């Protein structure tokens, strides 16, 4: 069985039961004028993971393994936006308001689309989710169980919010998850560091972490 020399111990996975998850690599979170920018975040801190995720996507595609893309966004009528979420952080531009890339975090608007480097290709699953957790009010769980996927390589933004929320919730449902350290970023580097440590603490209570080079090398050797 293939394995990655991960933390806190090697991550073994069945090649036919594995998928790459790319969380919220959207313009609203990664580019000027999006939701993250309206909150005053330093979006430059996100940039390093974009080419890393592109490299991982290429490796998974070459190996013929599934890739799942998520995007956090809401219906145009905003019926799935809790008031507490719309008001969070006191942003300059709230969810649903008009911004430089269309209505903020609204499905179908330019800002909710993916950055070009990490965009899905035909045949790859795209999940529009109304919250931080990819398993909340989506078909993510059904997709994984139907295809007998048990092991997830997780990437995306941000480490301390949607990424770790998805990883924790997937772990609760029985999936083995490894977070690719250089394939995820936060607007706050110290939050990323603490999150990585927390996930693997207590003998990997939530899961594993590894480097992208280890993943690419492993897949290339199969």
mmCIF file of C-alpha atoms in Angstrom:
data_model
loop_
_atom_site.group_PDB
_atom_site.id
_atom_site.type_symbol
_atom_site.label_atom_id
_atom_site.label_comp_id
_atom_site.label_asym_id
_atom_site.label_seq_id
_atom_site.Cartn_x
_atom_site.Cartn_y
_atom_site.Cartn_z
ATOM 1 C CA UNK A 1 0.000 0.000 0.000
ATOM 2 C CA UNK A 2 1.404 3.466 -0.888
ATOM 3 C CA UNK A 3 2.336 5.744 1.976
ATOM 4 C CA UNK A 4 3.561 9.277 2.637
ATOM 5 C CA UNK A 5 6.134 10.050 5.318
ATOM 6 C CA UNK A 6 3.724 12.389 7.097
ATOM 7 C CA UNK A 7 3.255 13.800 10.589
ATOM 8 C CA UNK A 8 2.741 12.375 13.177
ATOM 9 C CA UNK A 9 3.409 9.026 11.437
ATOM 10 C CA UNK A 10 3.232 7.631 7.869
ATOM 11 C CA UNK A 11 -0.043 8.107 6.002
ATOM 12 C CA UNK A 12 -1.074 4.950 4.149
ATOM 13 C CA UNK A 13 -3.755 5.101 1.475
ATOM 14 C CA UNK A 14 -5.374 2.870 -1.090
ATOM 15 C CA UNK A 15 -4.803 4.346 -4.503
ATOM 16 C CA UNK A 16 -8.336 3.435 -5.646
ATOM 17 C CA UNK A 17 -9.892 5.051 -2.579
ATOM 18 C CA UNK A 18 -8.179 8.429 -2.596
ATOM 19 C CA UNK A 19 -9.125 11.937 -3.733
ATOM 20 C CA UNK A 20 -7.664 15.435 -3.731
ATOM 21 C CA UNK A 21 -9.850 18.135 -2.172
ATOM 22 C CA UNK A 22 -9.198 21.763 -3.171
ATOM 23 C CA UNK A 23 -11.066 24.069 -0.826
ATOM 24 C CA UNK A 24 -12.334 27.492 -1.865
ATOM 25 C CA UNK A 25 -9.619 28.578 -4.294
ATOM 26 C CA UNK A 26 -11.905 31.402 -5.365
ATOM 27 C CA UNK A 27 -11.278 34.914 -6.563
ATOM 28 C CA UNK A 28 -13.326 36.231 -3.623
ATOM 29 C CA UNK A 29 -10.711 34.828 -1.254
ATOM 30 C CA UNK A 30 -7.555 35.181 -3.327
ATOM 31 C CA UNK A 31 -7.767 38.372 -5.383
ATOM 32 C CA UNK A 32 -8.148 42.120 -4.769
ATOM 33 C CA UNK A 33 -11.727 43.304 -4.589
ATOM 34 C CA UNK A 34 -13.133 40.069 -3.180
ATOM 35 C CA UNK A 35 -14.723 39.226 0.149
ATOM 36 C CA UNK A 36 -11.416 38.625 1.932
ATOM 37 C CA UNK A 37 -10.121 41.972 0.745
ATOM 38 C CA UNK A 38 -13.264 43.669 2.063
ATOM 39 C CA UNK A 39 -12.483 42.250 5.506
ATOM 40 C CA UNK A 40 -9.074 43.924 5.408
ATOM 41 C CA UNK A 41 -7.107 40.682 5.038
ATOM 42 C CA UNK A 42 -3.682 40.564 3.430
ATOM 43 C CA UNK A 43 -4.478 38.415 0.416
ATOM 44 C CA UNK A 44 -0.803 38.243 -0.547
ATOM 45 C CA UNK A 45 -0.444 35.653 2.203
ATOM 46 C CA UNK A 46 -2.632 33.296 0.178
ATOM 47 C CA UNK A 47 -0.567 33.402 -3.025
ATOM 48 C CA UNK A 48 2.121 30.778 -2.177
ATOM 49 C CA UNK A 49 -0.307 27.853 -2.140
ATOM 50 C CA UNK A 50 -1.727 28.538 -5.620
ATOM 51 C CA UNK A 51 1.170 27.026 -7.652
ATOM 52 C CA UNK A 52 1.501 24.195 -5.141
ATOM 53 C CA UNK A 53 -2.139 23.217 -5.597
ATOM 54 C CA UNK A 54 -1.715 23.434 -9.370
ATOM 55 C CA UNK A 55 1.210 20.999 -9.116
ATOM 56 C CA UNK A 56 -0.845 18.598 -7.010
ATOM 57 C CA UNK A 57 -3.789 18.826 -9.397
ATOM 58 C CA UNK A 58 -1.507 17.920 -12.287
ATOM 59 C CA UNK A 59 -0.160 14.906 -10.385
ATOM 60 C CA UNK A 60 -3.615 13.624 -9.472
ATOM 61 C CA UNK A 61 -4.880 14.099 -13.016
ATOM 62 C CA UNK A 62 -1.894 12.209 -14.419
ATOM 63 C CA UNK A 63 -2.569 9.381 -11.971
ATOM 64 C CA UNK A 64 -6.252 9.332 -12.944
ATOM 65 C CA UNK A 65 -7.407 10.134 -9.410
ATOM 66 C CA UNK A 66 -10.478 12.252 -8.569
ATOM 67 C CA UNK A 67 -10.222 15.930 -7.673
ATOM 68 C CA UNK A 68 -12.981 17.721 -5.784
ATOM 69 C CA UNK A 69 -13.262 21.516 -5.845
ATOM 70 C CA UNK A 70 -15.301 23.474 -3.317
ATOM 71 C CA UNK A 71 -16.476 27.042 -3.357
ATOM 72 C CA UNK A 72 -18.173 28.890 -0.531
ATOM 73 C CA UNK A 73 -21.035 30.841 -2.020
ATOM 74 C CA UNK A 74 -24.741 31.500 -1.671
ATOM 75 C CA UNK A 75 -27.903 31.524 -3.722
ATOM 76 C CA UNK A 76 -28.692 34.787 -5.516
ATOM 77 C CA UNK A 77 -31.811 35.251 -3.371
ATOM 78 C CA UNK A 78 -29.581 34.808 -0.267
ATOM 79 C CA UNK A 79 -32.073 32.428 1.339
ATOM 80 C CA UNK A 80 -29.154 30.365 2.642
ATOM 81 C CA UNK A 81 -27.264 33.250 4.313
ATOM 82 C CA UNK A 82 -27.778 33.514 8.088
ATOM 83 C CA UNK A 83 -27.836 37.090 9.330
ATOM 84 C CA UNK A 84 -25.027 36.300 11.769
ATOM 85 C CA UNK A 85 -22.817 35.297 8.845
ATOM 86 C CA UNK A 86 -23.664 38.304 6.683
ATOM 87 C CA UNK A 87 -22.757 40.684 9.514
ATOM 88 C CA UNK A 88 -19.604 38.915 10.645
ATOM 89 C CA UNK A 89 -16.367 40.866 10.709
ATOM 90 C CA UNK A 90 -18.051 44.195 9.893
ATOM 91 C CA UNK A 91 -16.740 44.103 6.298
ATOM 92 C CA UNK A 92 -16.786 47.096 4.005
ATOM 93 C CA UNK A 93 -18.810 45.003 1.561
ATOM 94 C CA UNK A 94 -21.128 42.323 2.893
ATOM 95 C CA UNK A 95 -22.186 39.028 1.339
ATOM 96 C CA UNK A 96 -24.586 39.814 -1.493
ATOM 97 C CA UNK A 97 -23.418 43.402 -1.940
ATOM 98 C CA UNK A 98 -22.040 44.562 -5.253
ATOM 99 C CA UNK A 99 -18.252 44.468 -5.425
ATOM 100 C CA UNK A 100 -15.560 44.813 -8.092
ATOM 101 C CA UNK A 101 -16.129 41.169 -9.144
ATOM 102 C CA UNK A 102 -19.920 41.123 -8.903
ATOM 103 C CA UNK A 103 -22.018 40.347 -5.855
ATOM 104 C CA UNK A 104 -19.842 39.149 -2.991
ATOM 105 C CA UNK A 105 -19.875 35.358 -2.421
ATOM 106 C CA UNK A 106 -22.880 34.780 -4.666
ATOM 107 C CA UNK A 107 -22.859 31.670 -6.845
ATOM 108 C CA UNK A 108 -22.439 32.471 -10.527
ATOM 109 C CA UNK A 109 -20.739 35.818 -9.953
ATOM 110 C CA UNK A 110 -17.149 36.295 -11.182
ATOM 111 C CA UNK A 111 -15.808 36.569 -7.651
ATOM 112 C CA UNK A 112 -17.179 33.166 -6.660
ATOM 113 C CA UNK A 113 -15.344 31.521 -9.545
ATOM 114 C CA UNK A 114 -11.950 29.839 -9.158
ATOM 115 C CA UNK A 115 -8.566 31.424 -9.688
ATOM 116 C CA UNK A 116 -7.360 30.427 -13.136
ATOM 117 C CA UNK A 117 -4.392 28.372 -11.918
ATOM 118 C CA UNK A 118 -6.586 26.061 -9.825
ATOM 119 C CA UNK A 119 -9.734 25.899 -11.927
ATOM 120 C CA UNK A 120 -11.457 22.525 -12.370
ATOM 121 C CA UNK A 121 -11.428 20.705 -15.669
ATOM 122 C CA UNK A 122 -14.300 18.858 -17.277
ATOM 123 C CA UNK A 123 -15.436 15.879 -15.254
ATOM 124 C CA UNK A 124 -14.195 17.104 -11.868
ATOM 125 C CA UNK A 125 -16.739 17.598 -9.118
ATOM 126 C CA UNK A 126 -17.486 21.175 -8.029
ATOM 127 C CA UNK A 127 -19.307 21.620 -4.730
ATOM 128 C CA UNK A 128 -20.993 24.916 -3.905
ATOM 129 C CA UNK A 129 -21.255 25.048 -0.120
ATOM 130 C CA UNK A 130 -23.079 27.627 2.013
ATOM 131 C CA UNK A 131 -20.735 27.278 4.984
ATOM 132 C CA UNK A 132 -17.255 26.430 6.160
ATOM 133 C CA UNK A 133 -17.887 22.677 6.316
ATOM 134 C CA UNK A 134 -17.884 20.942 2.930
ATOM 135 C CA UNK A 135 -20.195 18.258 4.338
ATOM 136 C CA UNK A 136 -22.893 20.747 5.373
ATOM 137 C CA UNK A 137 -25.878 20.841 2.992
ATOM 138 C CA UNK A 138 -23.910 19.383 0.060
ATOM 139 C CA UNK A 139 -23.530 16.052 -1.756
ATOM 140 C CA UNK A 140 -19.898 15.647 -0.642
ATOM 141 C CA UNK A 141 -20.516 12.694 1.691
ATOM 142 C CA UNK A 142 -22.662 10.859 -0.843
ATOM 143 C CA UNK A 143 -20.057 11.368 -3.555
ATOM 144 C CA UNK A 144 -17.278 9.941 -1.388
ATOM 145 C CA UNK A 145 -19.190 6.958 -0.080
ATOM 146 C CA UNK A 146 -20.660 6.040 -3.459
ATOM 147 C CA UNK A 147 -17.168 5.943 -4.954
ATOM 148 C CA UNK A 148 -15.666 4.168 -1.927
ATOM 149 C CA UNK A 149 -13.282 7.060 -1.256
ATOM 150 C CA UNK A 150 -11.829 6.796 2.237
ATOM 151 C CA UNK A 151 -8.638 8.895 2.119
ATOM 152 C CA UNK A 152 -8.474 12.613 1.386
ATOM 153 C CA UNK A 153 -5.542 14.842 0.526
ATOM 154 C CA UNK A 154 -6.755 18.306 1.528
ATOM 155 C CA UNK A 155 -5.589 21.692 0.236
ATOM 156 C CA UNK A 156 -6.960 25.223 -0.036
ATOM 157 C CA UNK A 157 -7.898 28.295 1.973
ATOM 158 C CA UNK A 158 -7.972 29.193 4.634
ATOM 159 C CA UNK A 159 -6.104 26.764 6.864
ATOM 160 C CA UNK A 160 -7.735 27.910 10.087
ATOM 161 C CA UNK A 161 -11.301 28.281 8.796
ATOM 162 C CA UNK A 162 -12.832 26.224 5.955
ATOM 163 C CA UNK A 163 -9.893 23.857 5.572
ATOM 164 C CA UNK A 164 -9.638 22.676 9.140
ATOM 165 C CA UNK A 165 -13.430 22.706 9.567
ATOM 166 C CA UNK A 166 -13.821 20.332 6.624
ATOM 167 C CA UNK A 167 -10.966 18.131 7.826
ATOM 168 C CA UNK A 168 -12.387 17.820 11.338
ATOM 169 C CA UNK A 169 -15.888 17.065 10.082
ATOM 170 C CA UNK A 170 -14.600 14.506 7.571
ATOM 171 C CA UNK A 171 -12.596 12.823 10.324
ATOM 172 C CA UNK A 172 -15.747 12.579 12.452
ATOM 173 C CA UNK A 173 -17.417 10.723 9.578
ATOM 174 C CA UNK A 174 -14.650 8.169 9.253
ATOM 175 C CA UNK A 175 -12.403 9.588 6.535
ATOM 176 C CA UNK A 176 -8.620 9.580 6.857
ATOM 177 C CA UNK A 177 -7.358 13.061 5.970
ATOM 178 C CA UNK A 178 -3.928 14.524 5.351
ATOM 179 C CA UNK A 179 -3.506 18.285 5.003
ATOM 180 C CA UNK A 180 -0.787 19.306 2.557
ATOM 181 C CA UNK A 181 1.147 21.926 4.512
ATOM 182 C CA UNK A 182 2.388 24.015 1.587
ATOM 183 C CA UNK A 183 -0.898 23.517 -0.274
ATOM 184 C CA UNK A 184 -2.834 25.601 2.243
ATOM 185 C CA UNK A 185 -2.513 29.155 3.536
ATOM 186 C CA UNK A 186 -4.077 31.625 5.940
ATOM 187 C CA UNK A 187 -4.262 35.394 6.002
ATOM 188 C CA UNK A 188 -2.587 35.011 9.396
ATOM 189 C CA UNK A 189 0.572 32.850 9.215
ATOM 190 C CA UNK A 190 0.530 32.269 12.955
ATOM 191 C CA UNK A 191 -2.990 30.810 12.695
ATOM 192 C CA UNK A 192 -1.790 28.370 10.023
ATOM 193 C CA UNK A 193 1.118 27.246 12.183
ATOM 194 C CA UNK A 194 -1.082 26.611 15.226
ATOM 195 C CA UNK A 195 -3.715 24.800 13.140
ATOM 196 C CA UNK A 196 -1.142 22.440 11.635
ATOM 197 C CA UNK A 197 0.134 21.610 15.092
ATOM 198 C CA UNK A 198 -3.358 21.088 16.497
ATOM 199 C CA UNK A 199 -4.451 18.685 13.764
ATOM 200 C CA UNK A 200 -1.607 16.240 14.367
ATOM 201 C CA UNK A 201 -1.467 16.599 18.163
ATOM 202 C CA UNK A 202 -2.358 13.697 20.453
ATOM 203 C CA UNK A 203 -1.186 11.107 17.957
ATOM 204 C CA UNK A 204 -2.975 12.650 14.991
ATOM 205 C CA UNK A 205 -6.323 13.191 16.679
ATOM 206 C CA UNK A 206 -7.719 14.844 13.523
ATOM 207 C CA UNK A 207 -5.331 13.533 10.881
ATOM 208 C CA UNK A 208 -1.969 14.007 9.235
ATOM 209 C CA UNK A 209 0.069 16.715 7.517
ATOM 210 C CA UNK A 210 2.703 16.349 4.816
ATOM 211 C CA UNK A 211 4.555 18.284 2.114
ATOM 212 C CA UNK A 212 3.427 18.465 -1.508
ATOM 213 C CA UNK A 213 6.743 17.113 -2.768
ATOM 214 C CA UNK A 214 6.113 13.886 -0.883
ATOM 215 C CA UNK A 215 2.695 13.501 -2.509
ATOM 216 C CA UNK A 216 3.917 14.194 -6.037
ATOM 217 C CA UNK A 217 6.877 11.836 -5.650
ATOM 218 C CA UNK A 218 4.633 9.079 -4.298
ATOM 219 C CA UNK A 219 2.121 9.384 -7.125
ATOM 220 C CA UNK A 220 4.880 9.538 -9.730
ATOM 221 C CA UNK A 221 6.296 6.252 -8.478
ATOM 222 C CA UNK A 222 3.007 4.343 -8.776
#
